[in-house]
Backbone as JSON, one array per atom type, in Angstrom:
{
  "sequence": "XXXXXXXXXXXXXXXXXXXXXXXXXXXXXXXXXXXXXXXXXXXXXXXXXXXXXXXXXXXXXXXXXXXXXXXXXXXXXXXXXXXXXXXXXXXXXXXXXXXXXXXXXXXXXXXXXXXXXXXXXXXXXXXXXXXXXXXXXXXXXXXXXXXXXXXXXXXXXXXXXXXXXXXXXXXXXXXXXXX",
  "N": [[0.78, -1.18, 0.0], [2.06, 1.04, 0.51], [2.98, 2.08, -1.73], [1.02, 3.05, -3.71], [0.56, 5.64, -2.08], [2.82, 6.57, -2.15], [3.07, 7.63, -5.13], [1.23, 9.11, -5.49], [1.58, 11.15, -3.38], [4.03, 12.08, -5.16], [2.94, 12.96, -6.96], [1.48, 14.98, -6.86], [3.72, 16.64, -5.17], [4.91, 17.22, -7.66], [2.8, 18.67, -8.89], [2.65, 21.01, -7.57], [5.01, 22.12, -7.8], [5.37, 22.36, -10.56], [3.22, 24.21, -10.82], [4.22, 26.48, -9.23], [6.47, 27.48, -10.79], [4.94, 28.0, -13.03], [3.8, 30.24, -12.08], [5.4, 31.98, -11.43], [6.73, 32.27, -13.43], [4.85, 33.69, -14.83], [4.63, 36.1, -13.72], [5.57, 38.47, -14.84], [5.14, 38.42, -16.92], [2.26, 38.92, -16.1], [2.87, 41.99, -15.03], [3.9, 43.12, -17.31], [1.23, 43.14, -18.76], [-0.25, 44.59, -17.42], [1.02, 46.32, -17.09], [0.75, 47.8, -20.06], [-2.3, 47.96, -19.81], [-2.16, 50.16, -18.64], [-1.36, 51.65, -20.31], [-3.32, 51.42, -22.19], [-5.04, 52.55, -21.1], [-4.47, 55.09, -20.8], [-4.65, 55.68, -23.14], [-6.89, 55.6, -24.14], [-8.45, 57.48, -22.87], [-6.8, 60.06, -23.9], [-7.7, 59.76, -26.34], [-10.66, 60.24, -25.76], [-10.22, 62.7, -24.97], [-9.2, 63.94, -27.06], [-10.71, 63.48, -29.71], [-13.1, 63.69, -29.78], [-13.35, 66.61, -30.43], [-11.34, 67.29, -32.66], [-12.94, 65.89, -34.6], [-15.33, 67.33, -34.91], [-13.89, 69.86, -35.52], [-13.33, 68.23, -38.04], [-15.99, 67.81, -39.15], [-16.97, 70.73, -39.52], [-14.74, 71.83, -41.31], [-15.72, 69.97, -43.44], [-18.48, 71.32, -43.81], [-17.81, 74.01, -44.45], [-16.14, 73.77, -46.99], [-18.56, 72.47, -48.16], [-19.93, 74.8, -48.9], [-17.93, 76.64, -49.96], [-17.96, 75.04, -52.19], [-20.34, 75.57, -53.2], [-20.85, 77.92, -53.34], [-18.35, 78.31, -55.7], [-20.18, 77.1, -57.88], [-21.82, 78.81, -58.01], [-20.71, 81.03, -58.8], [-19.33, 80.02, -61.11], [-21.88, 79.75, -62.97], [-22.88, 82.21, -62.73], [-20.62, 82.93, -64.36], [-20.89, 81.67, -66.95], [-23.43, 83.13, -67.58], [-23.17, 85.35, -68.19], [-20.68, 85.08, -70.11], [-22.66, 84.41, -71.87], [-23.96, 86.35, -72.4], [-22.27, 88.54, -73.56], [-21.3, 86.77, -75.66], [-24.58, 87.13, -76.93], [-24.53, 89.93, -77.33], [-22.12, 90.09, -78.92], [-23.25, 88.69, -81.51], [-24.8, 90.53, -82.03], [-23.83, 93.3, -82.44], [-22.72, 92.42, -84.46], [-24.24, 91.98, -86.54], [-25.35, 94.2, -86.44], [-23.29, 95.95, -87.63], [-23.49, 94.55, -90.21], [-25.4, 95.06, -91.05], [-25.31, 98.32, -91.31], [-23.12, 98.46, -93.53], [-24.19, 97.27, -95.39], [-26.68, 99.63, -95.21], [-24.46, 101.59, -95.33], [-23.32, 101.23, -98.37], [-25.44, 101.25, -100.02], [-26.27, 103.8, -99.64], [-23.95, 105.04, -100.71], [-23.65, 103.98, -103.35], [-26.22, 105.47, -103.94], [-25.77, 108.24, -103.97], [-23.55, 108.25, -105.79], [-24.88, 107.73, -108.19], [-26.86, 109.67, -108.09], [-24.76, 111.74, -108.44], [-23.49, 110.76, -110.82], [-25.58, 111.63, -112.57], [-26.39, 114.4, -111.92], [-24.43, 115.22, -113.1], [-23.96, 114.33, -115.67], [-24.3, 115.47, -119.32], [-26.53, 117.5, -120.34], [-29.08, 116.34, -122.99], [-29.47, 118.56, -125.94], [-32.41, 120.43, -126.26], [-35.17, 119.01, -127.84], [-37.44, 119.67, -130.49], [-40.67, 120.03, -130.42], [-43.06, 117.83, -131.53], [-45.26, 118.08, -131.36], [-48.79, 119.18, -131.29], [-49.71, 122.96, -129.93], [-52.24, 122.75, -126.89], [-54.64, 123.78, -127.69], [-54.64, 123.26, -130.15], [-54.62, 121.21, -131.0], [-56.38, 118.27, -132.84], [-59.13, 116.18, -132.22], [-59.09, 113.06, -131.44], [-59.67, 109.74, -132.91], [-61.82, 106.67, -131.61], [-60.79, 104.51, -132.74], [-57.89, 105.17, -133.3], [-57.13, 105.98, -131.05], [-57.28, 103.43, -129.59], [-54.97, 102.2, -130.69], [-53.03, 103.89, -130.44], [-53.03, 102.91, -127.49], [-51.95, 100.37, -127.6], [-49.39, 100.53, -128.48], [-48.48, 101.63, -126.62], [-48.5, 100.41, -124.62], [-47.41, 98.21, -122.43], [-45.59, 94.74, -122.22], [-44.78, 92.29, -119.07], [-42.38, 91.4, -119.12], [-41.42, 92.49, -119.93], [-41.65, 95.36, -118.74], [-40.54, 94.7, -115.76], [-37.98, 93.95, -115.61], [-35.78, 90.35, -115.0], [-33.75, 89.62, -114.64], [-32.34, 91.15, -113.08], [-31.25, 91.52, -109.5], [-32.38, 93.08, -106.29], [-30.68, 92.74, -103.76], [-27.98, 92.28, -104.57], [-25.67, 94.25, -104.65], [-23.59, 95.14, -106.35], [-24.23, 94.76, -108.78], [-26.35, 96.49, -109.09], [-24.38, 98.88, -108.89], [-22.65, 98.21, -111.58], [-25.21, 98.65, -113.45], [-25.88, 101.2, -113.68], [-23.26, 102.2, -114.16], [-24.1, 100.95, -117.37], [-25.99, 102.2, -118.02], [-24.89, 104.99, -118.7]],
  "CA": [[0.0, 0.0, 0.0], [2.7, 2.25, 0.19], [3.36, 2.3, -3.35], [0.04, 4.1, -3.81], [0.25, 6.82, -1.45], [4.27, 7.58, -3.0], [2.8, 7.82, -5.95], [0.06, 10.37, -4.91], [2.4, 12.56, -3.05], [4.9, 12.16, -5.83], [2.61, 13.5, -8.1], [1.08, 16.08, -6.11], [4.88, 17.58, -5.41], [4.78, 17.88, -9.05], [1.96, 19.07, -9.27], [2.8, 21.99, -6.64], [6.02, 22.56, -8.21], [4.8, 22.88, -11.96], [2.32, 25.85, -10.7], [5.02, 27.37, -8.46], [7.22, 27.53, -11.77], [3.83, 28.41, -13.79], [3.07, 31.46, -11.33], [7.14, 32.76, -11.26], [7.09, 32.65, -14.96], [3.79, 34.35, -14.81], [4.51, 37.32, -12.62], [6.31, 39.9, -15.32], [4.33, 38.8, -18.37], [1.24, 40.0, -15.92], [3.18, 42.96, -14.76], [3.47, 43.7, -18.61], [0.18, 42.97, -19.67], [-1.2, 45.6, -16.61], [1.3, 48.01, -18.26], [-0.27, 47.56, -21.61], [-3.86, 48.08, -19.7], [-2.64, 51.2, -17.99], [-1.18, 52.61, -21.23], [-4.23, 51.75, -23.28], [-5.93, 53.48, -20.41], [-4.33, 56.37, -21.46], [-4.31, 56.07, -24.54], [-8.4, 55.99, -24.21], [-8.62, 58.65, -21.68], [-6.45, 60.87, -24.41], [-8.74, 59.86, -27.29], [-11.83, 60.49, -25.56], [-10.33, 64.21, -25.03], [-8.76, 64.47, -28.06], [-11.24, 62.73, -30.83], [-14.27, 64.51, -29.99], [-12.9, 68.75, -31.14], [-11.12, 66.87, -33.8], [-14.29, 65.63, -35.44], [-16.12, 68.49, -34.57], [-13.29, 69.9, -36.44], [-13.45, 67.58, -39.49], [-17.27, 68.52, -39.75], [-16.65, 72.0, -40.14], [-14.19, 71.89, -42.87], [-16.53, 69.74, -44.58], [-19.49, 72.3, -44.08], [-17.29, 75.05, -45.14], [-15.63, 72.81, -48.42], [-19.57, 72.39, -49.23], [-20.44, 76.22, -48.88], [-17.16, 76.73, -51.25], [-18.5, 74.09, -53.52], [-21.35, 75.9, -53.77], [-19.87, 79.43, -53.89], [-17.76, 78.17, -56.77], [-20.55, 76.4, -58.84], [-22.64, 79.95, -58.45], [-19.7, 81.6, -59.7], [-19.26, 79.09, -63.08], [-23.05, 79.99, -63.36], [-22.62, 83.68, -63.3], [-19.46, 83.41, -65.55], [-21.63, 81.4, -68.11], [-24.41, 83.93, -68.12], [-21.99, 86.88, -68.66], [-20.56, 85.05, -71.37], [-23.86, 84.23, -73.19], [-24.52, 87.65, -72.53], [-21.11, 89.01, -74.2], [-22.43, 86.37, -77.44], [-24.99, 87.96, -77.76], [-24.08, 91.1, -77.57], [-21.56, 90.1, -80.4], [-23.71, 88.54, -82.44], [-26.2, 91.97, -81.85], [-22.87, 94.04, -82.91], [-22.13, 91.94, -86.06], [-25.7, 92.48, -87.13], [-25.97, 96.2, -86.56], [-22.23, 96.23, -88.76], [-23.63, 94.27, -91.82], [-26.68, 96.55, -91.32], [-24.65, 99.47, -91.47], [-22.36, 97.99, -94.09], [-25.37, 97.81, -96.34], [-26.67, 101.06, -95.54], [-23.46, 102.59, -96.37], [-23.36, 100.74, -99.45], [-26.93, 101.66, -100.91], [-26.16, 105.53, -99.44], [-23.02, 105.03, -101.73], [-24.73, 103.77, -104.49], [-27.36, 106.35, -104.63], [-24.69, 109.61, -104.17], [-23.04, 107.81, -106.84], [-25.94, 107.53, -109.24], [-27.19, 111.18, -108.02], [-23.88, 112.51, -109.03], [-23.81, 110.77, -112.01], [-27.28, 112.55, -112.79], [-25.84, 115.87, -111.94], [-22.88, 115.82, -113.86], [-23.78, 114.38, -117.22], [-24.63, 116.6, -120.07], [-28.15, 117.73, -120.53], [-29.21, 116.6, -124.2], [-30.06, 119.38, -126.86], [-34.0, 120.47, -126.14], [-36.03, 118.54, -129.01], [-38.26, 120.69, -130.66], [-41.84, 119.23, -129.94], [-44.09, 117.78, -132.75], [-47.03, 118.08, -130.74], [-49.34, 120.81, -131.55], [-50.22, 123.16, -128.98], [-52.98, 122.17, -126.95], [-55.53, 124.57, -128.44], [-54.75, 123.42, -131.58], [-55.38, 119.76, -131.08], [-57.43, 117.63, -133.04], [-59.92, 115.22, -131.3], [-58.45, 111.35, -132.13], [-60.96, 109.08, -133.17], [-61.8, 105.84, -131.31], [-59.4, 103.51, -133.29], [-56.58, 106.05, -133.05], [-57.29, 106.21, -129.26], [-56.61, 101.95, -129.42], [-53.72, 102.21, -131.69], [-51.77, 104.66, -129.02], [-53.07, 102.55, -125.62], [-51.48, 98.95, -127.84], [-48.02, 101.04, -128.73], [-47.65, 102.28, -125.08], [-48.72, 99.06, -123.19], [-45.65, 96.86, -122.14], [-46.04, 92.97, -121.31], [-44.64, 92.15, -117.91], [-41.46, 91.09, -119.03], [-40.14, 93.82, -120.19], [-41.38, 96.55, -117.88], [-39.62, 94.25, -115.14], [-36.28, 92.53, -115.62], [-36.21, 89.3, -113.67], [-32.2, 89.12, -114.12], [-31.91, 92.12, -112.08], [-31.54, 91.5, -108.13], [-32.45, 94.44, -105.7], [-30.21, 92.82, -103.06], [-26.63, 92.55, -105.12], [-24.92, 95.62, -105.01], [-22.59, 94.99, -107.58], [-25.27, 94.59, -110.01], [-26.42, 98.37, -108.99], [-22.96, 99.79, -109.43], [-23.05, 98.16, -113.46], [-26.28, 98.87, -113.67], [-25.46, 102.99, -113.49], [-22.31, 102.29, -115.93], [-24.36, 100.54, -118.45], [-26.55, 103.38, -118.56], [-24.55, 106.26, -119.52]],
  "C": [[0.83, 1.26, 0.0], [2.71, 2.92, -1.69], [2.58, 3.19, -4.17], [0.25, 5.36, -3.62], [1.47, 7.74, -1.79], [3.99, 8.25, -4.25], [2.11, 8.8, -6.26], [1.17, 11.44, -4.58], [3.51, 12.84, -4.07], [4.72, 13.35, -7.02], [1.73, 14.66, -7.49], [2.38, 17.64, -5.85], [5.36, 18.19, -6.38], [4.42, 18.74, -9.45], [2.52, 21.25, -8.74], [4.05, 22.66, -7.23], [5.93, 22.87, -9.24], [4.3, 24.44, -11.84], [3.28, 26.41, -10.16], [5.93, 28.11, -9.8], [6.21, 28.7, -12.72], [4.19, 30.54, -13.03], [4.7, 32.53, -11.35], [7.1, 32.68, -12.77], [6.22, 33.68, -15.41], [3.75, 35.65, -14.47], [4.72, 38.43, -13.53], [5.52, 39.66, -16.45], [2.82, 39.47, -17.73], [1.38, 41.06, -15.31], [3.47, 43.71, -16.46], [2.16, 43.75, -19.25], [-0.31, 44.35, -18.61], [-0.44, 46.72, -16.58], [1.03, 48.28, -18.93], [-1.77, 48.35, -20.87], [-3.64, 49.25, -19.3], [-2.01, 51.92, -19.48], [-2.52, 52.39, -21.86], [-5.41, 52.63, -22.68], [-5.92, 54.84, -20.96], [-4.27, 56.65, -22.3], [-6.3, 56.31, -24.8], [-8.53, 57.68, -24.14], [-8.27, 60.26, -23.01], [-7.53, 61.02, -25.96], [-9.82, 60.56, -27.05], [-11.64, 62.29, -25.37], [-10.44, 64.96, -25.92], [-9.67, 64.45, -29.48], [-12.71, 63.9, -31.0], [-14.22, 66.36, -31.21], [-12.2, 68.43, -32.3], [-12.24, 66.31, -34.9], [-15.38, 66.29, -35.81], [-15.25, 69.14, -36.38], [-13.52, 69.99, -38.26], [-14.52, 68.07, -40.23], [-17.21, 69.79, -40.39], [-15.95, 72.32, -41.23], [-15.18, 71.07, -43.62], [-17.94, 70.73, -45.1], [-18.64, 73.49, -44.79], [-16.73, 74.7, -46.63], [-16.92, 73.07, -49.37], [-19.75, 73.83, -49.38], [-19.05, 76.02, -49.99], [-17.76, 76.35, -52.19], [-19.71, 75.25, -54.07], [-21.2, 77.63, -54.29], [-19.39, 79.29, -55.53], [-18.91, 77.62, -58.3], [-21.68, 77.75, -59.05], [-21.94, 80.39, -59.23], [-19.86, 81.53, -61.05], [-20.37, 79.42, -63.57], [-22.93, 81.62, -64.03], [-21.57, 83.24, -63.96], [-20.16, 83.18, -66.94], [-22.38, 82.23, -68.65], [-23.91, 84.99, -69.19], [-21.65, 86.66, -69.92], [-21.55, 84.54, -72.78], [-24.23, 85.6, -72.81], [-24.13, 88.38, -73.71], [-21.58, 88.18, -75.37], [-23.03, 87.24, -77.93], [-25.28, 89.28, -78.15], [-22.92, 91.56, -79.1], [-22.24, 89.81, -81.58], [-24.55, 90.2, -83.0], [-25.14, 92.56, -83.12], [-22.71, 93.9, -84.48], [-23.39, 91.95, -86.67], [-26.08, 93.59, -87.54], [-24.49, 96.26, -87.79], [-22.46, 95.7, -89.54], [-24.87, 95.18, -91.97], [-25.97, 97.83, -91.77], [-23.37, 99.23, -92.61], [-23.26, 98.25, -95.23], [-25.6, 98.8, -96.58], [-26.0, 101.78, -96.06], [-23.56, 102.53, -97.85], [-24.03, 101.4, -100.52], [-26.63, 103.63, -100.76], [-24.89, 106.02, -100.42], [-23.71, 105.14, -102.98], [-25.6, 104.97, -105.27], [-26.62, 107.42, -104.64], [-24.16, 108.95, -105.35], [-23.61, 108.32, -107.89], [-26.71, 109.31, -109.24], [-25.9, 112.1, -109.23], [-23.32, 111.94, -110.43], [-25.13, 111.49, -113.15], [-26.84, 113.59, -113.51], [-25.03, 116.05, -112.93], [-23.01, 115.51, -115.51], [-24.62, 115.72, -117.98], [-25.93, 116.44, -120.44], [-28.21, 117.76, -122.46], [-29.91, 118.1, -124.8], [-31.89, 119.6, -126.44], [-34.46, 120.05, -127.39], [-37.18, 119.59, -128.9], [-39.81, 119.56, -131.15], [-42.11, 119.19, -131.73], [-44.9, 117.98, -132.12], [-47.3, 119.58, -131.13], [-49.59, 121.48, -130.22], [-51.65, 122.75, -128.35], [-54.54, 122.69, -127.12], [-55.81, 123.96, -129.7], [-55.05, 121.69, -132.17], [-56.48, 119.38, -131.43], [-58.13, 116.47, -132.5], [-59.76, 113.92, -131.79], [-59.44, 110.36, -132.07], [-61.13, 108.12, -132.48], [-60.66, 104.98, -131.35], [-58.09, 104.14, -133.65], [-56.3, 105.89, -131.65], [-56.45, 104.67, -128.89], [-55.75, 101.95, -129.83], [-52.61, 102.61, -130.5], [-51.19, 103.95, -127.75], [-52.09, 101.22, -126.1], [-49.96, 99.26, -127.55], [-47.73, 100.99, -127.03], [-47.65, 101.05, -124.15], [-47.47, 98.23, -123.62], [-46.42, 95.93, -121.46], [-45.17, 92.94, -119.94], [-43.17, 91.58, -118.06], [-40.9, 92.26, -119.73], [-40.16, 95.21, -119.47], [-40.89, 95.73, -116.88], [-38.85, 93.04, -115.48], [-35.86, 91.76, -114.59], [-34.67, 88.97, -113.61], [-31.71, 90.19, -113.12], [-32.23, 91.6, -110.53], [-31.55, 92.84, -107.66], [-31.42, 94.23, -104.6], [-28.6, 92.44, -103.94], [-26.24, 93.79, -105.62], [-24.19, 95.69, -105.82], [-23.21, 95.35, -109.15], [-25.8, 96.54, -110.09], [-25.45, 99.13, -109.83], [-22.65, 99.53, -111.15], [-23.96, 98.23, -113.86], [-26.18, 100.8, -114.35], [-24.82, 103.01, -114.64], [-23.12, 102.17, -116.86], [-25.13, 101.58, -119.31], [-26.31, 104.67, -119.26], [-23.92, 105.6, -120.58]]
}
């Protein structure tokens, strides 16, 4: 019966000596781990001071970023207007200068054609056949038709359909051809 009870305490002294070993090996890794807990203490403690006015922070630049944003995209708006304004203000411009390009033109044209007028030579006065009108005889019916056939023009020849009114060019040899 001994053999038992050596065996027991044998393994019991073991036992006692394992944990003694356990607990001495134990001591500095849980004197490091409850340095670890008091730094992450502080490392909370500093967050919880620090995290909050920093986020706060963050917000604010983002509210102010969007107000920019939006500042800037009024801006691009007004710049656009301005410059569809400035368009059509050019286009206006370049409208009123072919207007006035014209005008000149035709105000050319007609001083031209005036002073061609003025300046040529006045033919010789033809000496009338007509009688005076005292002395006129009364024209019979079929004399009367005879006169109205001579004088009437067809439609192509009192207007000329090769003539344009809007080519100025045509004006200006129009004048020459005449004198």
């Amino acid at each position: 019966m001994i053999e038992p009870l050596f065996w027991l305490g044998l393994s019991l002294l073991l036992v006692a000596t394992s944990l003694t070993a356990v607990l001495v090996a134990a001591i500095p890794a849980l004197q490091e781990l409850a340095r670890a807990a008091r730094s992450a203490e502080k490392l909370f403690d500093t967050l919880s001071r620090e995290l909050p006015p920093t986020l706060d922070a963050i917000r604010v630049t983002g509210l102010e970023i969007t107000g920019l944003t939006d500042d800037v995209s009024e801006g691009v708006k007004s710049a656009s207007q301005v410059a569809k304004q400035v368009d059509q203000s050019l286009d206006s411009a370049r409208k009123q200068a072919q207007n006035i390009q014209v005008g000149t033109r035709s105000v050319f044209v007609g001083v031209k054609a005036a002073w061609r007028n003025f300046t040529r030579q006045k033919p010789a006065r033809r000496i009338s056949d007509r009688l005076p009108s005292n002395e006129k005889s009364a024209l019979t019916l079929r004399e009367r038709e005879v006169f109205r056939q001579e004088n009437h023009r067809i439609k192509a020849e009192a207007y000329r359909t090769n003539e344009g009114y809007n080519d100025s060019a045509n004006w200006e040899t129009d004048f020459d051809d005449e004198d």
